[in-house]
Short mmCIF file of C-alpha atoms and ligand atoms in Angstrom, two decimals:
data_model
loop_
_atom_site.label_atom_id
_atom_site.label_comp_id
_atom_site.label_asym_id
_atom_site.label_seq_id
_atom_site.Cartn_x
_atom_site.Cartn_y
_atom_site.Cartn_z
CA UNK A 20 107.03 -121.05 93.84
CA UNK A 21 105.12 -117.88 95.98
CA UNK A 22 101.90 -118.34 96.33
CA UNK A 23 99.94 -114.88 95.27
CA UNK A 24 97.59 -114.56 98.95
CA UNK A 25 95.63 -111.16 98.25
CA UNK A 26 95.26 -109.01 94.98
CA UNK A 27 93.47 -105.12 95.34
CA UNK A 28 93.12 -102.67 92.49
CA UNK A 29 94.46 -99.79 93.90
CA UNK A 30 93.85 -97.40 90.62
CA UNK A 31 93.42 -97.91 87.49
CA UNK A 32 96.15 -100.97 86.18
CA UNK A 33 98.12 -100.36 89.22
CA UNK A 34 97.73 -103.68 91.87
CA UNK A 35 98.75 -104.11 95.63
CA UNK A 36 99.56 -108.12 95.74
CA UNK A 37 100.12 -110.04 99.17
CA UNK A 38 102.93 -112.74 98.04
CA UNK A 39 103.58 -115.52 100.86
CA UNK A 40 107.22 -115.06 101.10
CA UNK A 41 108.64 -115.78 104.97
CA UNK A 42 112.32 -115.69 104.76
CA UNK A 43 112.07 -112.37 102.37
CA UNK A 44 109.49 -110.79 104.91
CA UNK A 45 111.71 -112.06 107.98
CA UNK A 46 115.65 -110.28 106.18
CA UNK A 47 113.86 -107.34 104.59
CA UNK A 48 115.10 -103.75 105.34
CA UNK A 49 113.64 -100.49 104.24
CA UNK A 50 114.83 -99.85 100.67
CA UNK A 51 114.90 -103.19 99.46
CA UNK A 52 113.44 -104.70 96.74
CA UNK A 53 112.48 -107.91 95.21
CA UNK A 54 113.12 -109.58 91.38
CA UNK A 55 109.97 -111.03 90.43
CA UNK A 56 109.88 -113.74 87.40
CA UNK A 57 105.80 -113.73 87.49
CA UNK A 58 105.87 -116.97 84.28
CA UNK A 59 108.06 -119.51 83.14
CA UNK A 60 108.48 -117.51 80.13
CA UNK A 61 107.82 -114.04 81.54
CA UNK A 62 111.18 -112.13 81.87
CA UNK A 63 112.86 -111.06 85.91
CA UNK A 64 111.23 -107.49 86.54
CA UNK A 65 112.76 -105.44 89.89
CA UNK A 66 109.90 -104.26 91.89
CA UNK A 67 110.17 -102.45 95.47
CA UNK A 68 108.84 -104.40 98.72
CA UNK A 69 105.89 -101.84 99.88
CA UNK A 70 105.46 -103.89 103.03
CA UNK A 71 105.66 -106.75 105.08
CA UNK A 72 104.14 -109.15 107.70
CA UNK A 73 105.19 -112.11 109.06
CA UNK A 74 105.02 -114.54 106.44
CA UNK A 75 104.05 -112.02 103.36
CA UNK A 76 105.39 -109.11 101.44
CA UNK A 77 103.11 -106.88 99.57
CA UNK A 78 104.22 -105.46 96.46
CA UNK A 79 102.48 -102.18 94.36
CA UNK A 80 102.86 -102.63 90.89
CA UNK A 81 101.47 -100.38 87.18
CA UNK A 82 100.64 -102.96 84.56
CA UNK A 83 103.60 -101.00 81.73
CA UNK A 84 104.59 -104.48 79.80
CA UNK A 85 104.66 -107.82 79.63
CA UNK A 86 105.72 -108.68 82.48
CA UNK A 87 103.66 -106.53 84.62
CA UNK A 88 100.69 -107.89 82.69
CA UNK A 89 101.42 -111.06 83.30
CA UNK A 90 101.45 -110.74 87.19
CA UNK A 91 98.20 -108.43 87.16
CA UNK A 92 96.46 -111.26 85.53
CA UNK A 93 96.82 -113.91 88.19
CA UNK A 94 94.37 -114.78 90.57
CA UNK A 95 94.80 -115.03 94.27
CA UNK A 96 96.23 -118.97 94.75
CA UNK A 97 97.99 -118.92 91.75
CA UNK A 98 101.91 -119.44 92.46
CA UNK A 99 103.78 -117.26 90.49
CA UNK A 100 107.57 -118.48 89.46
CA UNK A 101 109.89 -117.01 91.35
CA UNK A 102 110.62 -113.92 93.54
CA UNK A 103 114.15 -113.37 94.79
CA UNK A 104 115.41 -111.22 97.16
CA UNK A 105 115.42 -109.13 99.04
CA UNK A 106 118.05 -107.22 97.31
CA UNK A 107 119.24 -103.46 96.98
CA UNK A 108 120.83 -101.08 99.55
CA UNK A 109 119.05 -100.99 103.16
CA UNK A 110 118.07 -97.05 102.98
CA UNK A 111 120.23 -95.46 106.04
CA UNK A 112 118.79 -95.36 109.43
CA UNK A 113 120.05 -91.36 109.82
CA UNK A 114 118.40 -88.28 110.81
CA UNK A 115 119.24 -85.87 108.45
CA UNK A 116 116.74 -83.27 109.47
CA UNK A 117 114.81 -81.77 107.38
CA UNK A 118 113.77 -84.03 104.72
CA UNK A 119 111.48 -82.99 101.14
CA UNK A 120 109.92 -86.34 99.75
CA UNK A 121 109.25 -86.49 96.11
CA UNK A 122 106.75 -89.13 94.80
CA UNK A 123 105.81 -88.85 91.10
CA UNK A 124 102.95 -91.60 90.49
CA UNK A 125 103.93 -95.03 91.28
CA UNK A 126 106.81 -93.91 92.59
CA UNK A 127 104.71 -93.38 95.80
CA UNK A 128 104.69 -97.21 96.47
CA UNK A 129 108.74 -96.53 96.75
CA UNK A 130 107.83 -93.25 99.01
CA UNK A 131 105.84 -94.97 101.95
CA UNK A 132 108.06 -97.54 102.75
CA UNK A 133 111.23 -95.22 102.70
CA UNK A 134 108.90 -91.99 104.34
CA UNK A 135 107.83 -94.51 107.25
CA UNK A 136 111.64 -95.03 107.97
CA UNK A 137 112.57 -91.42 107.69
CA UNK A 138 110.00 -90.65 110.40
CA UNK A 139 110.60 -93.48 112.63
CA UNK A 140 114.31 -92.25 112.17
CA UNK A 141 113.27 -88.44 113.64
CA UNK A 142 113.15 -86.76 109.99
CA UNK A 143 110.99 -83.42 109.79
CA UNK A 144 109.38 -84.39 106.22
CA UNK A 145 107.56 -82.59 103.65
CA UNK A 146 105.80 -84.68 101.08
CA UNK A 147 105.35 -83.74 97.32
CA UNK A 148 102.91 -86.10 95.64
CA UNK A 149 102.29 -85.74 91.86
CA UNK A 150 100.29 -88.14 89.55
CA UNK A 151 98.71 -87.24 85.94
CA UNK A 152 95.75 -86.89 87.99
CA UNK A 153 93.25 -87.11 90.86
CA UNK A 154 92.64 -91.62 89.80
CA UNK A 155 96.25 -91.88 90.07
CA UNK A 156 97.29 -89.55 93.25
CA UNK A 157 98.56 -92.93 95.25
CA UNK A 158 98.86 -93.65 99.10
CA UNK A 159 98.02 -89.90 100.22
CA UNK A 160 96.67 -90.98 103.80
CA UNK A 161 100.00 -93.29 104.47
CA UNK A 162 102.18 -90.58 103.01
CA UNK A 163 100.04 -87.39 105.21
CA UNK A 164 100.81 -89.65 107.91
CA UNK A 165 104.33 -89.54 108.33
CA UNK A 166 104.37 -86.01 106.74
CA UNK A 167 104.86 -82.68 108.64
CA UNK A 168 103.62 -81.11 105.00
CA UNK A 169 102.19 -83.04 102.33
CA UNK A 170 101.51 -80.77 98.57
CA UNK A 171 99.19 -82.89 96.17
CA UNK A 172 100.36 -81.96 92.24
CA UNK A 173 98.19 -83.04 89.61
CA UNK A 174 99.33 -81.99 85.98
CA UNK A 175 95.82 -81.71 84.90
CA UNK A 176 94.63 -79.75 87.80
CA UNK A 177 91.87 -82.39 88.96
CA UNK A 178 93.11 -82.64 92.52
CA UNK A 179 95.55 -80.51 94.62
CA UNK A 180 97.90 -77.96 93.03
CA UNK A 181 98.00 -78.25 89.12
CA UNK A 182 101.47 -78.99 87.92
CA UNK A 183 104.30 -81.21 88.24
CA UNK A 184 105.76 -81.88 91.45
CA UNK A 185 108.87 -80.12 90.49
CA UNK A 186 106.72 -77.02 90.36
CA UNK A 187 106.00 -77.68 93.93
CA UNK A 188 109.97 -78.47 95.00
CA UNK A 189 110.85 -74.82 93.25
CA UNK A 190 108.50 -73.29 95.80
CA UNK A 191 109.53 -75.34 99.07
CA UNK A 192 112.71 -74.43 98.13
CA UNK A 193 112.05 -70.88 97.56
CA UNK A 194 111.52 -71.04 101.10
CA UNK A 195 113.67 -72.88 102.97
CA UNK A 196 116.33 -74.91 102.02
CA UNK A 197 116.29 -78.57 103.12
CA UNK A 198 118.87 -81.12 104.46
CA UNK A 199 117.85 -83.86 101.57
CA UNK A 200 115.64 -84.05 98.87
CA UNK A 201 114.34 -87.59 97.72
CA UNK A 202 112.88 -87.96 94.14
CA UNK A 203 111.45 -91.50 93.60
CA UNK A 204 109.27 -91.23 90.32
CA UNK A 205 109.48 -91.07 86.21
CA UNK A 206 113.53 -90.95 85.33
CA UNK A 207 112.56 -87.37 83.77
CA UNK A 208 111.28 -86.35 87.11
CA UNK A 209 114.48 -87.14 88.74
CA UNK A 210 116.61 -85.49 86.75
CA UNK A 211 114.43 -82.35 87.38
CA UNK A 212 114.33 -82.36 90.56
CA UNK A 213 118.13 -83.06 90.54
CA UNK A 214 118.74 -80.07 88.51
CA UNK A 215 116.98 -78.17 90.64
CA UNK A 216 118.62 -78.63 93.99
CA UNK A 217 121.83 -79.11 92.28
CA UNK A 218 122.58 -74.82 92.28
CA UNK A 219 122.03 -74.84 96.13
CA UNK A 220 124.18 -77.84 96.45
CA UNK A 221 121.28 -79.71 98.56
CA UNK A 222 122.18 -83.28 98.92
CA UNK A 223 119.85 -85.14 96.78
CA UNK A 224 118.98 -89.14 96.26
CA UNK A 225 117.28 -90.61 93.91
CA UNK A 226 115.71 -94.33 93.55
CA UNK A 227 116.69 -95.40 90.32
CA UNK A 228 114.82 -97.54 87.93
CA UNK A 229 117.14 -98.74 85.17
CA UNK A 230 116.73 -101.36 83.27
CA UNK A 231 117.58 -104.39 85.32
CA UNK A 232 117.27 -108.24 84.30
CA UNK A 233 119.90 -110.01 87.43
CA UNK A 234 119.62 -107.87 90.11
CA UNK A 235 122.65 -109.46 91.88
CA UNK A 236 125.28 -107.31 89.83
CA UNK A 237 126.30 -110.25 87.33
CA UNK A 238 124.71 -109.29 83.89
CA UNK A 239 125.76 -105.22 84.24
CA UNK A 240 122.26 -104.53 82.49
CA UNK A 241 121.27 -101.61 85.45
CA UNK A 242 125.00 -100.18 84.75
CA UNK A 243 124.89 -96.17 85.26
CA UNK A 244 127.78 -93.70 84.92
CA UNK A 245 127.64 -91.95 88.39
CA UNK A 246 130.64 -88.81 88.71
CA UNK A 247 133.68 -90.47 86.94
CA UNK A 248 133.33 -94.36 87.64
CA UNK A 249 129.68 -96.42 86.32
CA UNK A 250 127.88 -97.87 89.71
CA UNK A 251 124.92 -100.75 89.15
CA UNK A 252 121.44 -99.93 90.33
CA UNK A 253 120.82 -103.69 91.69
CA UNK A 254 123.90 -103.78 94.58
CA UNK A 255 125.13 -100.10 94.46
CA UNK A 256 121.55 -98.52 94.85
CA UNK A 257 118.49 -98.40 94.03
CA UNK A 258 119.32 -95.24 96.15
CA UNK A 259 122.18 -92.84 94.36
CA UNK A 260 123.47 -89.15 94.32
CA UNK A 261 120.93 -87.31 91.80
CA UNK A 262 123.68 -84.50 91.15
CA UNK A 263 126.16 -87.41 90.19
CA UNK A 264 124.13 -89.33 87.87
CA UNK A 265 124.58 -89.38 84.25
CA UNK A 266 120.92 -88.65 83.30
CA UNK A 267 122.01 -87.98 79.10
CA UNK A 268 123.25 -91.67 79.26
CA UNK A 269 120.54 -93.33 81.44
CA UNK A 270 117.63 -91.90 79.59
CA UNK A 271 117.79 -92.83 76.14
CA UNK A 272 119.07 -96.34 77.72
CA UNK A 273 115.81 -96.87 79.57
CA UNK A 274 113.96 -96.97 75.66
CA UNK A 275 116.96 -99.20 73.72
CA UNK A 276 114.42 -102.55 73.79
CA UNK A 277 110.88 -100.48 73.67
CA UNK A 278 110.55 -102.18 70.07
CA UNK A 279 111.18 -105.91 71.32
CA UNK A 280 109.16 -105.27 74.63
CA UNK A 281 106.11 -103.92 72.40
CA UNK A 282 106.54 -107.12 70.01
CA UNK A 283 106.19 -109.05 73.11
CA UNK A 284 103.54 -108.11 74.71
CA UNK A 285 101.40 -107.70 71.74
CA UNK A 286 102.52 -111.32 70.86
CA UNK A 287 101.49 -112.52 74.48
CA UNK A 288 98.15 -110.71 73.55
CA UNK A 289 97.20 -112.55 70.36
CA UNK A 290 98.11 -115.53 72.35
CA UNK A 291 95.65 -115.03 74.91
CA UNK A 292 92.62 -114.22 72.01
P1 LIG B 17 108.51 -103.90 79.68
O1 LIG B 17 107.98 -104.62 78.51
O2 LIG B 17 109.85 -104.28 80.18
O3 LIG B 17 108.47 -102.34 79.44
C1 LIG B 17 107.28 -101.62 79.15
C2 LIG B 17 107.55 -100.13 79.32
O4 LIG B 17 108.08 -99.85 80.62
C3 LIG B 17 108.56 -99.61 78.31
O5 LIG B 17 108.10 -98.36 77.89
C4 LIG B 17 109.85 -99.44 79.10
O6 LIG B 17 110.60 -98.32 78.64
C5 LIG B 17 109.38 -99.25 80.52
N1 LIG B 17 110.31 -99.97 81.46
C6 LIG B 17 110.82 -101.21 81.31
N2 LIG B 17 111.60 -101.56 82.35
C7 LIG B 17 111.60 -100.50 83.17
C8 LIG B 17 112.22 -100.22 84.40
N3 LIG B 17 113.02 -101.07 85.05
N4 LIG B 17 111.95 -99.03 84.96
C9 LIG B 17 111.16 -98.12 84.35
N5 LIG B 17 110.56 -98.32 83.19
C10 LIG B 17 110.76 -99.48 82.61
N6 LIG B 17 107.47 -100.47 89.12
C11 LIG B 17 106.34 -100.54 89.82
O7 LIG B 17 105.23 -100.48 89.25
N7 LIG B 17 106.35 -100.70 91.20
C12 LIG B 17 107.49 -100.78 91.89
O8 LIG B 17 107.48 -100.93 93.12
C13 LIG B 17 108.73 -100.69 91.16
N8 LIG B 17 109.90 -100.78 91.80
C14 LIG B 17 111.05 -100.74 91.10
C15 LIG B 17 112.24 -100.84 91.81
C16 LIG B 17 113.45 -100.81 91.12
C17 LIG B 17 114.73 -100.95 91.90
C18 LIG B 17 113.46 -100.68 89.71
C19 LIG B 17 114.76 -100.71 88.97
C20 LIG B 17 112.26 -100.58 89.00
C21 LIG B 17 111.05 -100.61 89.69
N9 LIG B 17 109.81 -100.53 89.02
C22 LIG B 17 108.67 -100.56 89.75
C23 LIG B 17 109.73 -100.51 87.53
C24 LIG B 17 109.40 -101.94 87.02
O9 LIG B 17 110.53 -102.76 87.25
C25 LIG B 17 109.09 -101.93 85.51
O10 LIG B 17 107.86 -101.26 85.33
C26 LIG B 17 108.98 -103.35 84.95
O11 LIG B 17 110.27 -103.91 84.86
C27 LIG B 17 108.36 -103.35 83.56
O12 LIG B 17 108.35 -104.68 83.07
P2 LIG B 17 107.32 -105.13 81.93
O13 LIG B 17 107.81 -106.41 81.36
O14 LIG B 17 105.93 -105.09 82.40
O15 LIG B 17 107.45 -103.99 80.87
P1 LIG B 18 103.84 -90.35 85.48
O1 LIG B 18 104.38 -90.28 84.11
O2 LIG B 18 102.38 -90.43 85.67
O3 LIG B 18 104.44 -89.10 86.29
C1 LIG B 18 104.16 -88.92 87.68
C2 LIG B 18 104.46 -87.49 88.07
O4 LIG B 18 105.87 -87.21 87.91
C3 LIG B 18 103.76 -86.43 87.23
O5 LIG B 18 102.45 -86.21 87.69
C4 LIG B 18 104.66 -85.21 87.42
O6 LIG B 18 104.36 -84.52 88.62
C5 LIG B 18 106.04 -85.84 87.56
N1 LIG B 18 106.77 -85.74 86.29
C6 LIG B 18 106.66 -86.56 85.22
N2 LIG B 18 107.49 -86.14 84.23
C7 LIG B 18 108.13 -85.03 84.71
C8 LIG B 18 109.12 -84.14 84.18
N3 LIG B 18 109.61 -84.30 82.94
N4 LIG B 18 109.52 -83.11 84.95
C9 LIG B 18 109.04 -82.96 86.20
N5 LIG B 18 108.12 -83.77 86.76
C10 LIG B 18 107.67 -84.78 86.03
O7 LIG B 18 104.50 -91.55 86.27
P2 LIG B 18 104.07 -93.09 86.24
O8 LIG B 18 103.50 -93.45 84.93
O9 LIG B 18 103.30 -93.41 87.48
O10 LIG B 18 105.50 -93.78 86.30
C11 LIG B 18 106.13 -93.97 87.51
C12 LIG B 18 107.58 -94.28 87.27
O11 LIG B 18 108.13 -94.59 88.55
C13 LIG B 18 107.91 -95.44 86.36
O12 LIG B 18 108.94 -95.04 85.50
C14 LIG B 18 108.40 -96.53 87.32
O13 LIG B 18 109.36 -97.34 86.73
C15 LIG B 18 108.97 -95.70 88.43
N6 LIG B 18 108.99 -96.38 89.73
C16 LIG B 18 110.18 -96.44 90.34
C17 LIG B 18 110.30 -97.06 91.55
C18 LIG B 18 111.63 -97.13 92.21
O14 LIG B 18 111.75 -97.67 93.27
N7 LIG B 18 112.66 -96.64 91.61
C19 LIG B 18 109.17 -97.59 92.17
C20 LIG B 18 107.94 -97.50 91.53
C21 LIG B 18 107.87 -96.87 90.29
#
């Protein structure tokens, strides 16, 4: 059992939680990430380790489902099931120059910890930071930090630029071209912003968020056709080549159980009338 330490609304249904977790804290690297099983009968949901500190790992979650529910319910001392990890590719400790970070709403709690490397690793970085709007713009002071350039997007124009932050890439690329683009974000985001460095050729990663249940590349759930083999999110990534994912596949798999997940979170609702 991990003991929940500290809980902070961050925005609205989106929670920073402090989890007391000392051999995770102690092995993780940047890029990891963490399968949390938040109940007994809650289901194993992948969720990216924002930070660390000696004993604890914080984690930034949006209450979507169940699952996510389930965790944003809990009070600070409550022990929640199980968290294992950490898991997932360490994210390379390279300087590839110059760098444009993507971060499409909660996709920012993926951003900081992987910006905070790229800077430490001597990365010139230009942060695009989109969110529906000004509530949900996430972490701008950690990600301005570590950012050369940082472009707020809003699509409904209540803070920044209005727009998606693909509307933002087109014109930092109109400019110069980079060494690597990273899109963390909405699965639709990605495969924009992989479309549009894919003319130019720019190298281009993206953290992917399929549907997972193991994480330890057993069940095959988080499977992905990737060029002309299939790679698995949990041990091959989360980080992978945009340009050589198979977006028209991954999409319409991330919605194949949106009529059981509905079912069960509305049943864990009436429960808890
Ligand atoms: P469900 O009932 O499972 O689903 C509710 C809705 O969310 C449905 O519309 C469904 O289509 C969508 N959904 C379900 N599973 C996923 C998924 N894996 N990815 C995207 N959408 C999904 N989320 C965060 O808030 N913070 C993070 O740091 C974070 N890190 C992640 C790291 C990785 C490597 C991966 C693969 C995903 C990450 N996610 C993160 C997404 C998170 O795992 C899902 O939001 C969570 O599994 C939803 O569980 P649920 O039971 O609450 O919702
Ligand atoms: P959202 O729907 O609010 O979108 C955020 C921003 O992405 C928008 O403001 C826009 O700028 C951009 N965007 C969205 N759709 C686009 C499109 N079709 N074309 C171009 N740009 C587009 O995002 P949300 O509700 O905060 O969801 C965040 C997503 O990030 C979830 O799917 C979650 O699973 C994922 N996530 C992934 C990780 C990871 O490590 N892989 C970590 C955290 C969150």
């Amino acid at each position: 059992m991990y003991e929940l330490i500290g809980k902070e609304l961050i925005a609205p249904e989106i929670w920073k939680i402090k989890v007391r977790a000392p051999h995770i804290a102690k092995a993780y690297k940047p890029g990891n990430f963490v399968i949390v099983l938040p109940h007994e009968r809650g289901e194993r949901i992948p969720l990216t380790v924002f930070d660390t500190d000696q004993e604890n790992i914080y984690i930034v979650f949006q209450e979507v489902g169940k699952s996510t529910r389930l965790l944003g319910k809990m009070d600070v001392g409550d022990q929640i099931q199980d968290v294992m990890g950490p898991t997932g590719h360490e994210f390379p400790s390279q300087k590839f120059g110059n760098v444009v970070l993507v971060a499409g709403g909660v996709g920012a709690a993926t951003a900081v910890p992987l910006g905070r490397h790229l800077h430490a690793c001597g990365n010139q970085i230009t942060t695009i930071l989109g969110a529906r709007n000004k509530d949900l713009v996430l972490f701008e002071r950690e990600l301005e930090s570590i950012s050369e350039k940082l472009i707020i997007t809003t699509d409904d124009g209540s803070y920044g630029t209005k727009g998606f932050v693909t509307d933002a890439l087109k014109e930092v690329l109109s400019t110069k071209l980079p060494d690597l683009v990273i899109a963390i974000g909405p699965a639709r985001m990605m495969k924009a912003v992989s479309d549009l460095t894919k003319p130019s050729a720019i190298k281009t990663l993206v953290s992917l968020n399929s549907i997972m249940v193991c994480g330890t590349g057993m069940c095959g759930a988080c499977r992905v056709g990737y060029g002309e083999t299939t790679v698995l999110t949990c041990i091959d990534g989360p980080e992978l080549d945009g340009h050589s994912v198979d977006w028209d596949t991954l999409l319409p798999r991330l919605n194949m159980y949106k009529e059981e997940e509905t079912l069960s979170l509305s049943l864990m609702e009436k429960e808890s009338r």
